[in-house]
C-alpha cells in the first residue's frame, strides 16, 4: 500500500462516526421546499430520522469524511415495505446541515423515485441513543400515521 493510500484510509477511518452524539433539527420534504419538521440523530455509527423511524425505516449505518467544507456523510435507511432513503449530506462547522435524499420504492409494476431534502441545524442539548430508537420503533404502526402516506 502506498503512503498516500494509507494516509487516505487512515483519515476515513478517523472520520467514521464523526457525527455520533449529534442531533439536527430542521425540515424535510420535497427538494424545492421541505415542509415537515424532523430531526436527524447520529449514534454508534448509525443515523435515523424521527419521521422515518415512525414510518418503519430502521436506523442505518453511515460513513463520514472530514473535508474543508465540513463533514460529509452518506447512508441508507431501509423499510421492509416502503423502500429506502439514500442520504448524502454535509454538516458545516457552524452546525448547519444540508442533505439530499433519494427515495426509491419498488413495486411489482413500477419503481417510484423521488428527490427529497433535509435542511437544519445542530441542537446542542440532545443525546441520541440508537438502542432507545430501536425500542421506540416497535411501538409505531406506519399504517396509523398519516405522514407515512407520503412515503
PDB file of C-alpha atoms in Angstrom:
ATOM      1  CA  UNK A   1       0.000   0.000   0.000  1.00  0.00           C
ATOM      2  CA  UNK A   2       1.423   3.381  -0.911  1.00  0.00           C
ATOM      3  CA  UNK A   3       1.870   6.063   1.715  1.00  0.00           C
ATOM      4  CA  UNK A   4      -0.801   8.253   0.072  1.00  0.00           C
ATOM      5  CA  UNK A   5      -3.355   5.431   0.077  1.00  0.00           C
ATOM      6  CA  UNK A   6      -2.542   4.588   3.712  1.00  0.00           C
ATOM      7  CA  UNK A   7      -2.982   8.228   4.816  1.00  0.00           C
ATOM      8  CA  UNK A   8      -6.295   8.455   2.885  1.00  0.00           C
ATOM      9  CA  UNK A   9      -7.589   5.259   4.514  1.00  0.00           C
ATOM     10  CA  UNK A  10      -6.460   6.443   7.959  1.00  0.00           C
ATOM     11  CA  UNK A  11      -8.308   9.752   7.515  1.00  0.00           C
ATOM     12  CA  UNK A  12     -11.511   7.976   6.509  1.00  0.00           C
ATOM     13  CA  UNK A  13     -11.254   5.617   9.467  1.00  0.00           C
ATOM     14  CA  UNK A  14     -10.918   8.571  11.840  1.00  0.00           C
ATOM     15  CA  UNK A  15     -13.897  10.306  10.235  1.00  0.00           C
ATOM     16  CA  UNK A  16     -16.300   7.341  10.540  1.00  0.00           C
ATOM     17  CA  UNK A  17     -18.661   8.056  13.385  1.00  0.00           C
ATOM     18  CA  UNK A  18     -17.609  11.711  13.322  1.00  0.00           C
ATOM     19  CA  UNK A  19     -21.248  12.776  13.795  1.00  0.00           C
ATOM     20  CA  UNK A  20     -22.031  10.397  16.679  1.00  0.00           C
ATOM     21  CA  UNK A  21     -23.734  12.121  19.588  1.00  0.00           C
ATOM     22  CA  UNK A  22     -25.186  14.894  17.434  1.00  0.00           C
ATOM     23  CA  UNK A  23     -28.826  15.747  16.620  1.00  0.00           C
ATOM     24  CA  UNK A  24     -30.031  18.140  13.918  1.00  0.00           C
ATOM     25  CA  UNK A  25     -33.466  19.779  13.910  1.00  0.00           C
ATOM     26  CA  UNK A  26     -34.896  21.009  10.618  1.00  0.00           C
ATOM     27  CA  UNK A  27     -37.302  20.478   7.770  1.00  0.00           C
ATOM     28  CA  UNK A  28     -37.661  17.502   5.426  1.00  0.00           C
ATOM     29  CA  UNK A  29     -39.727  17.206   2.283  1.00  0.00           C
ATOM     30  CA  UNK A  30     -39.699  17.972  -1.427  1.00  0.00           C
ATOM     31  CA  UNK A  31     -36.276  19.114  -2.592  1.00  0.00           C
ATOM     32  CA  UNK A  32     -37.500  22.585  -3.549  1.00  0.00           C
ATOM     33  CA  UNK A  33     -39.474  23.188  -0.331  1.00  0.00           C
ATOM     34  CA  UNK A  34     -39.016  20.875   2.681  1.00  0.00           C
ATOM     35  CA  UNK A  35     -42.225  21.279   4.692  1.00  0.00           C
ATOM     36  CA  UNK A  36     -42.220  18.808   7.610  1.00  0.00           C
ATOM     37  CA  UNK A  37     -40.406  19.255  10.922  1.00  0.00           C
ATOM     38  CA  UNK A  38     -37.964  16.425  11.535  1.00  0.00           C
ATOM     39  CA  UNK A  39     -34.719  15.625  13.287  1.00  0.00           C
ATOM     40  CA  UNK A  40     -31.676  13.549  12.335  1.00  0.00           C
ATOM     41  CA  UNK A  41     -29.851  11.612  15.052  1.00  0.00           C
ATOM     42  CA  UNK A  42     -26.354  10.079  14.951  1.00  0.00           C
ATOM     43  CA  UNK A  43     -25.171   7.443  17.437  1.00  0.00           C
ATOM     44  CA  UNK A  44     -22.910   4.381  17.422  1.00  0.00           C
ATOM     45  CA  UNK A  45     -22.111   4.663  13.714  1.00  0.00           C
ATOM     46  CA  UNK A  46     -25.831   4.810  12.803  1.00  0.00           C
ATOM     47  CA  UNK A  47     -28.276   7.565  11.897  1.00  0.00           C
ATOM     48  CA  UNK A  48     -32.054   7.904  11.796  1.00  0.00           C
ATOM     49  CA  UNK A  49     -34.835  10.402  11.253  1.00  0.00           C
ATOM     50  CA  UNK A  50     -37.777  10.750  13.649  1.00  0.00           C
ATOM     51  CA  UNK A  51     -40.298  10.725  10.793  1.00  0.00           C
ATOM     52  CA  UNK A  52     -38.604   7.820   9.032  1.00  0.00           C
ATOM     53  CA  UNK A  53     -38.472   5.583  12.114  1.00  0.00           C
ATOM     54  CA  UNK A  54     -42.163   6.254  12.771  1.00  0.00           C
ATOM     55  CA  UNK A  55     -42.824   5.110   9.197  1.00  0.00           C
ATOM     56  CA  UNK A  56     -40.872   1.855   9.521  1.00  0.00           C
ATOM     57  CA  UNK A  57     -37.428   2.873   8.245  1.00  0.00           C
ATOM     58  CA  UNK A  58     -34.787   1.354  10.508  1.00  0.00           C
ATOM     59  CA  UNK A  59     -31.676   3.266  11.626  1.00  0.00           C
ATOM     60  CA  UNK A  60     -28.858   2.694   9.162  1.00  0.00           C
ATOM     61  CA  UNK A  61     -25.087   2.782   9.222  1.00  0.00           C
ATOM     62  CA  UNK A  62     -23.392   5.877   7.920  1.00  0.00           C
ATOM     63  CA  UNK A  63     -19.924   6.735   6.691  1.00  0.00           C
ATOM     64  CA  UNK A  64     -18.375  10.140   7.034  1.00  0.00           C
ATOM     65  CA  UNK A  65     -15.408  12.067   5.781  1.00  0.00           C
ATOM     66  CA  UNK A  66     -13.921  15.296   7.082  1.00  0.00           C
ATOM     67  CA  UNK A  67     -13.406  17.824   4.286  1.00  0.00           C
ATOM     68  CA  UNK A  68     -12.551  21.510   4.004  1.00  0.00           C
ATOM     69  CA  UNK A  69     -16.303  22.231   3.818  1.00  0.00           C
ATOM     70  CA  UNK A  70     -17.207  20.220   6.931  1.00  0.00           C
ATOM     71  CA  UNK A  71     -18.189  16.578   7.491  1.00  0.00           C
ATOM     72  CA  UNK A  72     -19.707  14.773   4.521  1.00  0.00           C
ATOM     73  CA  UNK A  73     -21.765  11.686   5.263  1.00  0.00           C
ATOM     74  CA  UNK A  74     -23.849   9.112   3.464  1.00  0.00           C
ATOM     75  CA  UNK A  75     -26.057   6.234   4.485  1.00  0.00           C
ATOM     76  CA  UNK A  76     -29.279   4.370   3.775  1.00  0.00           C
ATOM     77  CA  UNK A  77     -32.486   3.981   5.788  1.00  0.00           C
ATOM     78  CA  UNK A  78     -34.498   0.923   4.725  1.00  0.00           C
ATOM     79  CA  UNK A  79     -38.038  -0.284   5.297  1.00  0.00           C
ATOM     80  CA  UNK A  80     -39.398  -3.762   4.663  1.00  0.00           C
ATOM     81  CA  UNK A  81     -42.252  -2.461   2.505  1.00  0.00           C
ATOM     82  CA  UNK A  82     -41.695   1.264   1.867  1.00  0.00           C
ATOM     83  CA  UNK A  83     -38.367   1.186   0.048  1.00  0.00           C
ATOM     84  CA  UNK A  84     -35.251   3.039   1.079  1.00  0.00           C
ATOM     85  CA  UNK A  85     -33.858   6.539   1.518  1.00  0.00           C
ATOM     86  CA  UNK A  86     -30.277   7.207   0.388  1.00  0.00           C
ATOM     87  CA  UNK A  87     -28.844  10.169   2.319  1.00  0.00           C
ATOM     88  CA  UNK A  88     -25.904  12.309   1.141  1.00  0.00           C
ATOM     89  CA  UNK A  89     -25.219  15.250   3.423  1.00  0.00           C
ATOM     90  CA  UNK A  90     -22.852  17.926   4.614  1.00  0.00           C
ATOM     91  CA  UNK A  91     -22.524  19.243   8.153  1.00  0.00           C
ATOM     92  CA  UNK A  92     -20.705  22.554   8.256  1.00  0.00           C
ATOM     93  CA  UNK A  93     -18.520  23.680  11.155  1.00  0.00           C
ATOM     94  CA  UNK A  94     -21.261  26.108  12.299  1.00  0.00           C
ATOM     95  CA  UNK A  95     -23.703  23.179  12.780  1.00  0.00           C
ATOM     96  CA  UNK A  96     -25.764  23.776   9.621  1.00  0.00           C
ATOM     97  CA  UNK A  97     -26.747  20.608   7.763  1.00  0.00           C
ATOM     98  CA  UNK A  98     -27.972  20.080   4.200  1.00  0.00           C
ATOM     99  CA  UNK A  99     -28.938  16.633   2.950  1.00  0.00           C
ATOM    100  CA  UNK A 100     -30.008  15.353  -0.445  1.00  0.00           C
ATOM    101  CA  UNK A 101     -32.181  12.260  -0.120  1.00  0.00           C
ATOM    102  CA  UNK A 102     -33.170   9.862  -2.876  1.00  0.00           C
ATOM    103  CA  UNK A 103     -36.237   7.773  -2.079  1.00  0.00           C
ATOM    104  CA  UNK A 104     -36.821   4.606  -4.070  1.00  0.00           C
ATOM    105  CA  UNK A 105     -39.736   2.241  -3.654  1.00  0.00           C
ATOM    106  CA  UNK A 106     -40.019  -0.822  -5.882  1.00  0.00           C
ATOM    107  CA  UNK A 107     -43.377  -2.325  -6.639  1.00  0.00           C
ATOM    108  CA  UNK A 108     -44.047  -5.265  -8.876  1.00  0.00           C
ATOM    109  CA  UNK A 109     -45.418  -2.982 -11.601  1.00  0.00           C
ATOM    110  CA  UNK A 110     -43.111   0.072 -11.316  1.00  0.00           C
ATOM    111  CA  UNK A 111     -40.413   1.767  -9.271  1.00  0.00           C
ATOM    112  CA  UNK A 112     -41.042   5.171  -7.689  1.00  0.00           C
ATOM    113  CA  UNK A 113     -38.153   7.599  -7.260  1.00  0.00           C
ATOM    114  CA  UNK A 114     -38.310  10.949  -5.530  1.00  0.00           C
ATOM    115  CA  UNK A 115     -35.756  13.564  -4.534  1.00  0.00           C
ATOM    116  CA  UNK A 116     -36.172  14.905  -1.012  1.00  0.00           C
ATOM    117  CA  UNK A 117     -34.112  17.287   1.130  1.00  0.00           C
ATOM    118  CA  UNK A 118     -33.415  17.932   4.792  1.00  0.00           C
ATOM    119  CA  UNK A 119     -32.110  21.307   5.964  1.00  0.00           C
ATOM    120  CA  UNK A 120     -31.460  22.213   9.567  1.00  0.00           C
ATOM    121  CA  UNK A 121     -29.014  22.921  12.340  1.00  0.00           C
ATOM    122  CA  UNK A 122     -27.496  21.135  15.296  1.00  0.00           C
ATOM    123  CA  UNK A 123     -29.266  21.188  18.627  1.00  0.00           C
ATOM    124  CA  UNK A 124     -26.733  21.116  21.460  1.00  0.00           C
ATOM    125  CA  UNK A 125     -28.947  19.688  24.199  1.00  0.00           C
ATOM    126  CA  UNK A 126     -29.898  16.310  22.680  1.00  0.00           C
ATOM    127  CA  UNK A 127     -28.318  12.945  23.479  1.00  0.00           C
ATOM    128  CA  UNK A 128     -29.276  10.375  20.814  1.00  0.00           C
ATOM    129  CA  UNK A 129     -29.432   6.685  21.688  1.00  0.00           C
ATOM    130  CA  UNK A 130     -29.519   4.022  18.994  1.00  0.00           C
ATOM    131  CA  UNK A 131     -30.835   1.433  21.459  1.00  0.00           C
ATOM    132  CA  UNK A 132     -33.721   3.704  22.515  1.00  0.00           C
ATOM    133  CA  UNK A 133     -34.594   4.492  18.885  1.00  0.00           C
ATOM    134  CA  UNK A 134     -34.829   0.779  18.080  1.00  0.00           C
ATOM    135  CA  UNK A 135     -37.067   0.156  21.105  1.00  0.00           C
ATOM    136  CA  UNK A 136     -39.335   3.109  20.243  1.00  0.00           C
ATOM    137  CA  UNK A 137     -39.726   1.820  16.673  1.00  0.00           C
ATOM    138  CA  UNK A 138     -41.516  -1.257  17.998  1.00  0.00           C
ATOM    139  CA  UNK A 139     -44.378   0.954  19.234  1.00  0.00           C
ATOM    140  CA  UNK A 140     -45.004   2.667  15.878  1.00  0.00           C
ATOM    141  CA  UNK A 141     -47.529   1.447  13.316  1.00  0.00           C
ATOM    142  CA  UNK A 142     -46.882   3.220   9.990  1.00  0.00           C
ATOM    143  CA  UNK A 143     -50.413   2.478   8.779  1.00  0.00           C
ATOM    144  CA  UNK A 144     -51.810   4.636  11.590  1.00  0.00           C
ATOM    145  CA  UNK A 145     -49.577   7.641  10.849  1.00  0.00           C
ATOM    146  CA  UNK A 146     -50.928   9.949   8.092  1.00  0.00           C
ATOM    147  CA  UNK A 147     -47.401  11.315   7.443  1.00  0.00           C
ATOM    148  CA  UNK A 148     -46.320   7.856   6.315  1.00  0.00           C
ATOM    149  CA  UNK A 149     -48.698   8.006   3.357  1.00  0.00           C
ATOM    150  CA  UNK A 150     -46.171  10.409   1.816  1.00  0.00           C
ATOM    151  CA  UNK A 151     -43.547   7.687   1.895  1.00  0.00           C
TER     152      UNK A 151
END
